[in-house]
Coordinates of C-alpha atoms in Angstrom, one line a residue:
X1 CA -0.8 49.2 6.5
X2 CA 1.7 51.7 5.8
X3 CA 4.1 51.1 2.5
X4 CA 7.3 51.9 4.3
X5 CA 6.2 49.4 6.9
X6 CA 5.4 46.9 4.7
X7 CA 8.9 47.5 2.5
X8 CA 10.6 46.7 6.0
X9 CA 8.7 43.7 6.4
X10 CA 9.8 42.2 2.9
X11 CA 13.4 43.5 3.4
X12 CA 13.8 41.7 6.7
X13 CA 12.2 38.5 5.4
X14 CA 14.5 38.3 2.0
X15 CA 17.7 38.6 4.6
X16 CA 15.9 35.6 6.6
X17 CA 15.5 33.7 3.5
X18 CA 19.1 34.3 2.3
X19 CA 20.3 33.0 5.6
X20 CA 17.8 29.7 5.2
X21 CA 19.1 29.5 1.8
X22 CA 23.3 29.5 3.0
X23 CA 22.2 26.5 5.7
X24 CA 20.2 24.4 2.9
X25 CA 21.1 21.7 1.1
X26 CA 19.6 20.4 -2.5
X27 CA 16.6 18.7 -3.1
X28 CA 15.5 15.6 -5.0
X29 CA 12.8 17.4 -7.1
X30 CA 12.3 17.2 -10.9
X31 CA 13.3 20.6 -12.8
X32 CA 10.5 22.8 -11.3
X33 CA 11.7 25.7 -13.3
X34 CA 10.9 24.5 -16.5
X35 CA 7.1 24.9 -15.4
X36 CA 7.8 28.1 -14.6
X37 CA 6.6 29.7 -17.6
X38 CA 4.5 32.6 -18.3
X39 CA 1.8 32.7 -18.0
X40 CA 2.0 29.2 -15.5
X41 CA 2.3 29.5 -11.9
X42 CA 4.0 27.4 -10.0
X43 CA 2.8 25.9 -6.9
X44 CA 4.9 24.6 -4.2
X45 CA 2.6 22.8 -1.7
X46 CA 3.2 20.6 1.4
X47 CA 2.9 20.2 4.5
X48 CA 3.7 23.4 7.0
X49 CA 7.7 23.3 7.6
X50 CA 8.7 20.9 5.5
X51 CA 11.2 23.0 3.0
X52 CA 8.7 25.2 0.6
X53 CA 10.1 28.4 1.3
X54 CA 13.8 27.0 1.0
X55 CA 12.9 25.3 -2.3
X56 CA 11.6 28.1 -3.7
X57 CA 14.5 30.2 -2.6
X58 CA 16.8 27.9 -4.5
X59 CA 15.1 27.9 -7.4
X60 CA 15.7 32.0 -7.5
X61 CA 19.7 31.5 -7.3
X62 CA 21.1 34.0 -9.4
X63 CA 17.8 35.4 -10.2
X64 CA 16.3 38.8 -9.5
X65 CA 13.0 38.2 -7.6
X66 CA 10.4 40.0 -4.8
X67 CA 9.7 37.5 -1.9
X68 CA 7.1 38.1 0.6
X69 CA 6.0 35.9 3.6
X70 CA 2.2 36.3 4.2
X71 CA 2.5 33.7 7.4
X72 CA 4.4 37.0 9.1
X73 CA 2.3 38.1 12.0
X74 CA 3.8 41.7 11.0
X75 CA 1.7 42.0 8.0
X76 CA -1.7 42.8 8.8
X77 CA -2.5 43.0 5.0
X78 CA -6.1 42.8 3.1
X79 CA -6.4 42.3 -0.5
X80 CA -6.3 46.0 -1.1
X81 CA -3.5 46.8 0.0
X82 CA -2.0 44.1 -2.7
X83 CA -0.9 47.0 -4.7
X84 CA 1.2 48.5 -2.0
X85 CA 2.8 44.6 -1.8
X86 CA 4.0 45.0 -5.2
X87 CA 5.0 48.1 -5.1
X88 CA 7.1 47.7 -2.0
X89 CA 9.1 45.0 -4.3
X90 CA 9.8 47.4 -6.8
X91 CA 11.2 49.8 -4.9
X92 CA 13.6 47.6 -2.7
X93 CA 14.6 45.5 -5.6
X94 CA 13.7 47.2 -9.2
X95 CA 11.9 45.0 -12.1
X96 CA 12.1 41.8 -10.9
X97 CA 11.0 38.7 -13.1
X98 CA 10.5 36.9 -10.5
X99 CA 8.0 36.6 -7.9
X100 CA 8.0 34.6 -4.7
X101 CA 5.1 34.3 -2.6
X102 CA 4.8 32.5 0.9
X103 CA 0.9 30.9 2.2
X104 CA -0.6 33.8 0.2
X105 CA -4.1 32.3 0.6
X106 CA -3.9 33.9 4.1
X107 CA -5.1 37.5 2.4
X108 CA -8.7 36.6 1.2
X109 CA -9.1 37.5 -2.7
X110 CA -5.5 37.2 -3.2
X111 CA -6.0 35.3 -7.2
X112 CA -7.2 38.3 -9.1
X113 CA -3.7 40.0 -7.8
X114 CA -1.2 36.6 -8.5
X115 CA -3.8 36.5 -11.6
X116 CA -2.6 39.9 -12.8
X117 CA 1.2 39.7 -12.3
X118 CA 1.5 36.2 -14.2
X119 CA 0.5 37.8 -17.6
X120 CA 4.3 39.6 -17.3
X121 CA 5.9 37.9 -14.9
X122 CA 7.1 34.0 -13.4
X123 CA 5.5 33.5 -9.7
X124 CA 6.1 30.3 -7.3
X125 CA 3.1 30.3 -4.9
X126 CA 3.9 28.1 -2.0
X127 CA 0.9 26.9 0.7
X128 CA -0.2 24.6 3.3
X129 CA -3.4 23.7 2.6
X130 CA -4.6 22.2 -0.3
X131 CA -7.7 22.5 -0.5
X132 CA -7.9 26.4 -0.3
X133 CA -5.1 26.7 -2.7
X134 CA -6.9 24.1 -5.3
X135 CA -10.0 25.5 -4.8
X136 CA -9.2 29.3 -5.1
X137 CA -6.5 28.5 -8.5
X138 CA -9.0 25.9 -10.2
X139 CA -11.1 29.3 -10.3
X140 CA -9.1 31.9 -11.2
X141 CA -6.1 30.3 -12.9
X142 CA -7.4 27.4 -14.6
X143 CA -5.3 25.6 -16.9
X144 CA -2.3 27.7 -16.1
X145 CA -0.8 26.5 -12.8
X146 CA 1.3 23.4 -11.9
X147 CA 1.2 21.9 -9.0
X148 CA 3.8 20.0 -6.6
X149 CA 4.3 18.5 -3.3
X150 CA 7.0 18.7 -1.2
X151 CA 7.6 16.9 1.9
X152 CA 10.2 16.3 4.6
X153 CA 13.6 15.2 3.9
X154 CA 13.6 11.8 2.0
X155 CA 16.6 9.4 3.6
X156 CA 18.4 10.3 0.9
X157 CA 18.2 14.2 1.1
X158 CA 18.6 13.2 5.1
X159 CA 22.0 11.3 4.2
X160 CA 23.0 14.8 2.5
X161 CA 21.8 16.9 5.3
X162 CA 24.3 14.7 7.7
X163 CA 27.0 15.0 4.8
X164 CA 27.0 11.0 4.4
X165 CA 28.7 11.2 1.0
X166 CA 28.6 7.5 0.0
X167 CA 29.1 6.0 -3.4
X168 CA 27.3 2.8 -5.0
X169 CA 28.5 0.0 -4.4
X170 CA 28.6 -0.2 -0.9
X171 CA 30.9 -1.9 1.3
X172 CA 29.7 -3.9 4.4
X173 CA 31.0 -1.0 6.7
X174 CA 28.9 1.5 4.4
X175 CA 25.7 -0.9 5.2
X176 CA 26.1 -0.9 8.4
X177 CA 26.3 3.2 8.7
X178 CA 23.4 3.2 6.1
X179 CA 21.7 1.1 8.4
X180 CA 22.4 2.8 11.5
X181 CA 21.3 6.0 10.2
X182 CA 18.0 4.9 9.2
X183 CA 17.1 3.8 12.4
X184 CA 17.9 7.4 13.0
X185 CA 15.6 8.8 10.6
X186 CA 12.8 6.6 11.9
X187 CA 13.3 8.0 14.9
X188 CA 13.9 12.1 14.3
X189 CA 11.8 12.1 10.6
X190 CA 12.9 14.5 7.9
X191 CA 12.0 17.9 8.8
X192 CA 14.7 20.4 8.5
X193 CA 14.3 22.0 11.6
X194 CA 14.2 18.4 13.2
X195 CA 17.8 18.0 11.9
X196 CA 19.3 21.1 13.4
X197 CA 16.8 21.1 17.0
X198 CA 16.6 17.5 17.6
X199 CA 13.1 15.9 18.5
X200 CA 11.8 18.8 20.5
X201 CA 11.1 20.9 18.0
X202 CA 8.5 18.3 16.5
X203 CA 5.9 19.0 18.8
X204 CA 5.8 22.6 18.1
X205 CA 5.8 21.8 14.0
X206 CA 2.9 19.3 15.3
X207 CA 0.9 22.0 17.0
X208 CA 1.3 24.3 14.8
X209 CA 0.1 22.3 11.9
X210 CA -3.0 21.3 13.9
X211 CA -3.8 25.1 14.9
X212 CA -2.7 27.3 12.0
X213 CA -4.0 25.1 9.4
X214 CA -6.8 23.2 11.1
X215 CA -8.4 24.3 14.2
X216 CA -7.8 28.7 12.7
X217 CA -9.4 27.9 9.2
X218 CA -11.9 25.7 10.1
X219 CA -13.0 27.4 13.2
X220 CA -13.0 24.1 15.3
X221 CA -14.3 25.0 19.1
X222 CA -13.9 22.2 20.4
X223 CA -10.4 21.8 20.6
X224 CA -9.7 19.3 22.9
X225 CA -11.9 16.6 21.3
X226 CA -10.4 17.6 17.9
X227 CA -6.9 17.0 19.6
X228 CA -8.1 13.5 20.8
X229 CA -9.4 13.1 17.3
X230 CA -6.2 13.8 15.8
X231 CA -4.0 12.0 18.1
X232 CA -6.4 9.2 17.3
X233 CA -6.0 9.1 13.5
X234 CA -2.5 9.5 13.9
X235 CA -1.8 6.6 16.2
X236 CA -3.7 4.4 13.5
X237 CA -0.6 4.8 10.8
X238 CA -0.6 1.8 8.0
X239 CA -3.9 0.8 9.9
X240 CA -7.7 0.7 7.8
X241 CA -9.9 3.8 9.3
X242 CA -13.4 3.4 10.5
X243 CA -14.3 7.3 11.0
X244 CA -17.9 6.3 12.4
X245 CA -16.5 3.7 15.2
X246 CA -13.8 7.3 16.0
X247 CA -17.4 9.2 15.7
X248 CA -18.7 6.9 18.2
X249 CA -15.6 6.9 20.7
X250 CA -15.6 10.2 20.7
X251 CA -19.1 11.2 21.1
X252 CA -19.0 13.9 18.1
X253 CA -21.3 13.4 15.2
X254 CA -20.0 11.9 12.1
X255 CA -20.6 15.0 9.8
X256 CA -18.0 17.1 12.4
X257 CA -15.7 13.7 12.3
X258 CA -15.7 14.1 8.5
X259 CA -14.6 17.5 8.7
X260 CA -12.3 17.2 10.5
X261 CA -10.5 14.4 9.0
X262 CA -10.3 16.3 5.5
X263 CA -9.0 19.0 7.4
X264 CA -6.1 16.8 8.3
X265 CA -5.9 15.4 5.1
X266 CA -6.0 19.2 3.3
X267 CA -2.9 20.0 5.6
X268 CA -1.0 17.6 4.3
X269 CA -0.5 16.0 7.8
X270 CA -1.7 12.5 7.0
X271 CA -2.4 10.9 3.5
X272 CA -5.7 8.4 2.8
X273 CA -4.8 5.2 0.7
X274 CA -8.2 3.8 -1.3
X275 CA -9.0 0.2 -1.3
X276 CA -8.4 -0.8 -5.6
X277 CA -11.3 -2.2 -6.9
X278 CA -10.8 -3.7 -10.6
X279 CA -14.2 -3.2 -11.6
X280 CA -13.6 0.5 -11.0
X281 CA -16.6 0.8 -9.0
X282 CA -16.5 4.0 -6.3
X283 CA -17.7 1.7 -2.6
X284 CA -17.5 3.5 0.6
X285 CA -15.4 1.9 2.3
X286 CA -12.5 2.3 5.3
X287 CA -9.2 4.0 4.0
X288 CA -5.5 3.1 5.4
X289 CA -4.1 6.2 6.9
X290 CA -0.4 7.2 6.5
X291 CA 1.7 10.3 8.5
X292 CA 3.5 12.5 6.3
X293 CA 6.4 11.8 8.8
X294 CA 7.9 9.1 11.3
X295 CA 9.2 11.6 13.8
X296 CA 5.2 12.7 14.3
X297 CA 4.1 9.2 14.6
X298 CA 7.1 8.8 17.6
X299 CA 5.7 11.8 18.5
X300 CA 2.4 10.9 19.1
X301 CA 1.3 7.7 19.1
X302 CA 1.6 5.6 22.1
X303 CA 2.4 2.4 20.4
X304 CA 5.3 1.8 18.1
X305 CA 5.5 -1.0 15.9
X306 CA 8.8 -0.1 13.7
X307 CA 6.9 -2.8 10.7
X308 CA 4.2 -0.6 10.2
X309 CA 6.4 2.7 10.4
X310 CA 8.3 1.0 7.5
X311 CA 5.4 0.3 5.4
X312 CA 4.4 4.2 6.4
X313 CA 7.7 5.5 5.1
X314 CA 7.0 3.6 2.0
X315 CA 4.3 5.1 1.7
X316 CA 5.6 8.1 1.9
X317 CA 8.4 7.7 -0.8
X318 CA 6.0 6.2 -3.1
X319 CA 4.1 9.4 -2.8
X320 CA 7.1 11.8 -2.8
X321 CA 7.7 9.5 -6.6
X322 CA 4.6 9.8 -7.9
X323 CA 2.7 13.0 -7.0
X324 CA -0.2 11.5 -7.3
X325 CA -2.8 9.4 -4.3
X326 CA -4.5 8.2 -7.5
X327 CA -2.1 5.9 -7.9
X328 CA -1.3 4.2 -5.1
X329 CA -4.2 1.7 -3.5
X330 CA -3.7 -1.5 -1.2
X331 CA -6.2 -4.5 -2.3
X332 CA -7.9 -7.0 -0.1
X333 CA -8.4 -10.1 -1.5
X334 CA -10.5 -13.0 -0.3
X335 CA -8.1 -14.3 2.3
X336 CA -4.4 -12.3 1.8
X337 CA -3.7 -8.2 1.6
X338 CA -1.4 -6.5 -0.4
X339 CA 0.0 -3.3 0.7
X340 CA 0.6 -1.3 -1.9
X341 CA -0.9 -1.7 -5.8
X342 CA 1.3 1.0 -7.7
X343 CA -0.4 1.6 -10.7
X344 CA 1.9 4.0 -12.2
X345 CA 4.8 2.0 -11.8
X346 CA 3.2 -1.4 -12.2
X347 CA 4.6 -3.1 -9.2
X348 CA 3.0 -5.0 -6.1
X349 CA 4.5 -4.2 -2.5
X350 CA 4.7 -6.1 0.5
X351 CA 6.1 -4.9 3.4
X352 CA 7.7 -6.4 6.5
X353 CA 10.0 -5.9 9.6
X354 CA 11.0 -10.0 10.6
X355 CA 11.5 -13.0 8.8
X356 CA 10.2 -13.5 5.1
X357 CA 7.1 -15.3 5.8
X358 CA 4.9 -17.9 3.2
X359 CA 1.7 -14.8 3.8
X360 CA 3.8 -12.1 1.8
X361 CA 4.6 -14.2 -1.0
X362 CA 1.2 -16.2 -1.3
X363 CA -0.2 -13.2 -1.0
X364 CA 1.6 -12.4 -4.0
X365 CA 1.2 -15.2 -6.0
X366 CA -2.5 -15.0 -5.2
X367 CA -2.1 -11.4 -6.2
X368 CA -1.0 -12.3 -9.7
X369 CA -4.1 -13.8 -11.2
X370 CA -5.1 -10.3 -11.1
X371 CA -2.0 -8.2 -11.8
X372 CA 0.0 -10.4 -14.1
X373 CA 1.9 -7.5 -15.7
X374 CA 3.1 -6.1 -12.2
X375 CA 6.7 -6.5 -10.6
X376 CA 6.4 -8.3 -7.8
X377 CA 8.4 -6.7 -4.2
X378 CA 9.2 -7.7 -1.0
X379 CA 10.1 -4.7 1.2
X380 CA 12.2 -6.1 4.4
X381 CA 14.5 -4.7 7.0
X382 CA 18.0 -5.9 5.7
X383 CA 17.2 -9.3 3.6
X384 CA 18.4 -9.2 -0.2
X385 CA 17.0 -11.7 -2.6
X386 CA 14.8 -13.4 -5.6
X387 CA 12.5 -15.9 -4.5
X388 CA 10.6 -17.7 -7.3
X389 CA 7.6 -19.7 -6.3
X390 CA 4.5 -21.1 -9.2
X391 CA 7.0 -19.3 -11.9
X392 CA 6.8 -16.0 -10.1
X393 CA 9.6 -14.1 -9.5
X394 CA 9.5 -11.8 -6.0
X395 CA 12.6 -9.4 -5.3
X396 CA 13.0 -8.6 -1.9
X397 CA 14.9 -5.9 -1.4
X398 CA 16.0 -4.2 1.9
X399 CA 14.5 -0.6 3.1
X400 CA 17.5 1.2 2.9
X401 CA 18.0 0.1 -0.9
X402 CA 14.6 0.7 -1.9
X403 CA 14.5 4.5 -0.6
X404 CA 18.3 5.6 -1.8
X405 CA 16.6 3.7 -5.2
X406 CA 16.6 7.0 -7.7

């Protein structure tokens, strides 16, 4: 590819980005910069549409810096002609500090470059697939990359996207618009584009996840069975797993099942939760599966039950906290279930959509013989209170309360 064509490429996209950029709004992320040290790369990952690019961009505010999209079906690039990348910044924008680089694992051999530059300069990598970017950085930059995952709008960035500018404490009129626009965002779900398009756009973000990131890098063939499969795996949000029964429905052999699933895993589409087991023993078992969004699971799934798209969506926040799935786990014990064992945090979570029933908080107090030191929590829709029960204390607090929580 040519260098002038390329320098038009990059010119058009920076004007795209600074247009993005004028429409954004802040996010609720730690201060990335301050990772953003040479020789460190930072790396921006999450699922495809959900704000990388954006972030990034507003992290270079008032900064100097080259950005290139490699997702551009304009730029047929290999990694020799890496150089001419570079030098294409220079010339449009001098000696920038800064570089800015968009799903750059699309150019095979791409780590030796991004490996070079970092010695002199600070680069943000962004990418939507994990397991090529961990795989291809664990080699080549080891030790000297950070890594962090963005996803859709939170409720609370969603309240700042629909300029809701409210103020702790609420009034009972403030409530009631909290509450009403919640049930909004388990409806629509927090992409950006979501916000501006309505629920339309969704299936196109859907699609493309599945075919750019999926079915393109793992060559899949056969794509209407993997469709089915996905479909399938979606529909079973805040549900255990069983990939050999899906095998089995499907008629597809378990090792392409398995495959497939970590391919929807790796593109950040939907998230396994682990079973805890005290004795830290590693047992095969099923996983509960969460969607990186409520507006996909609308989407998708033929049945809607609005408890388990809460306990998805907390999920999801947790998640969005912690960075980590290594620290979330639900635990099964002889006769009761807990949702969610936050280890980090040291808290027990229950969630529910009705009525505070006797099962969440026996569960609980069953729960306790193993997790003294834990908070104890009670998710509901719109109930607010302490229960005590065997000198236990449980705090139930209300959705809306526990996701604008900071």
């Amino acid at each position: 590819m040519k260098l002038e064509d390329i320098k038009s490429v990059i010119k058009d996209q920076k004007e795209s980005l600074q247009i993005l950029l004028s429409n954004s709004i802040e996010r609720d992320v730690p201060d990335l910069l301050s990772y953003l040290t040479i020789p460190n790369v930072l790396v921006i990952l999450g699922v495809r549409r959900s704000g990388k690019s954006t972030l990034a961009g507003l992290l270079m505010k008032g900064k100097n810096f080259g950005y290139v999209n490699f997702d551009d079906d304009r730029l047929s690039l290999n990694v020799e002609d890496l150089w001419k990348v570079e030098s294409a910044i220079y010339e449009l924008y001098g000696n920038v500090d800064y570089f800015l680089f968009d799903e750059i694992q699309n150019v095979n051999g791409w780590e030796r470059f991004v490996s070079r530059l970092r010695n002199t300069k600070r680069i943000i990598v962004t990418g939507s697939n994990s397991k090529l970017l961990s795989n291809e950085l664990g080699t080549s930059l080891t030790g000297r990359h950070v890594d962090f995952t963005l996803f859709p709008f939170s409720f609370n960035e969603y309240l700042r996207f629909r300029k809701v500018n409210l103020e702790y404490p609420f009034t009972t009129r403030e409530i009631a618009l909290i509450k009403r626009y919640l049930e909004e965002y388990l409806n629509i779900g927090g992409f950006p584009e979501a916000q501006i398009l309505g629920r339309k756009i969704l299936e196109s973000i859907y699609n493309d996840i599945l075919f750019k990131d999926i079915v393109q890098r793992l060559r899949i063939k056969q794509i209407t069975k993997f469709k089915d499969f996905s479909r399938a795996i979606t529909s079973l949000y805040s549900s255990e797993v069983s990939l050999n029964r899906i095998s089995k429905m499907l008629s597809i052999d378990y090792k392409t099942i398995d495959q497939w699933f970590d391919g929807l895993v790796n593109s950040f589409l939907v998230y396994p939760l682990e079973k805890y087991n005290p004795k830290l023993e590693r047992i095969r078992e099923n996983k509960k599966i969460y969607v990186v969004d409520p507006g996909l699971i609308r989407l998708v799934s033929i049945k809607i039950d609005i408890g388990r798209i809460m306990e998805n969506i907390v999920y999801i926040q947790l998640m969005r906290k912690n960075q980590s799935r290594n620290e979330l786990y639900y635990f099964k014990g002889k006769d009761y279930e807990i949702d969610f064992v936050d280890t980090k945090n040291k808290r027990l979570i229950q969630v529910t959509y009705g009525d505070i029933k006797d099962r969440e908080i026996n569960a609980l107090v069953k729960a306790n013989e193993i997790f003294q030191e834990y908070e104890k929590i009670i998710i509901s829709w719109d109930i607010e209170d302490i229960v005590k029960k065997d000198n236990l204390k449980i705090k139930i607090i209300p959705l809306w309360k526990f996701l604008l929580q900071s």
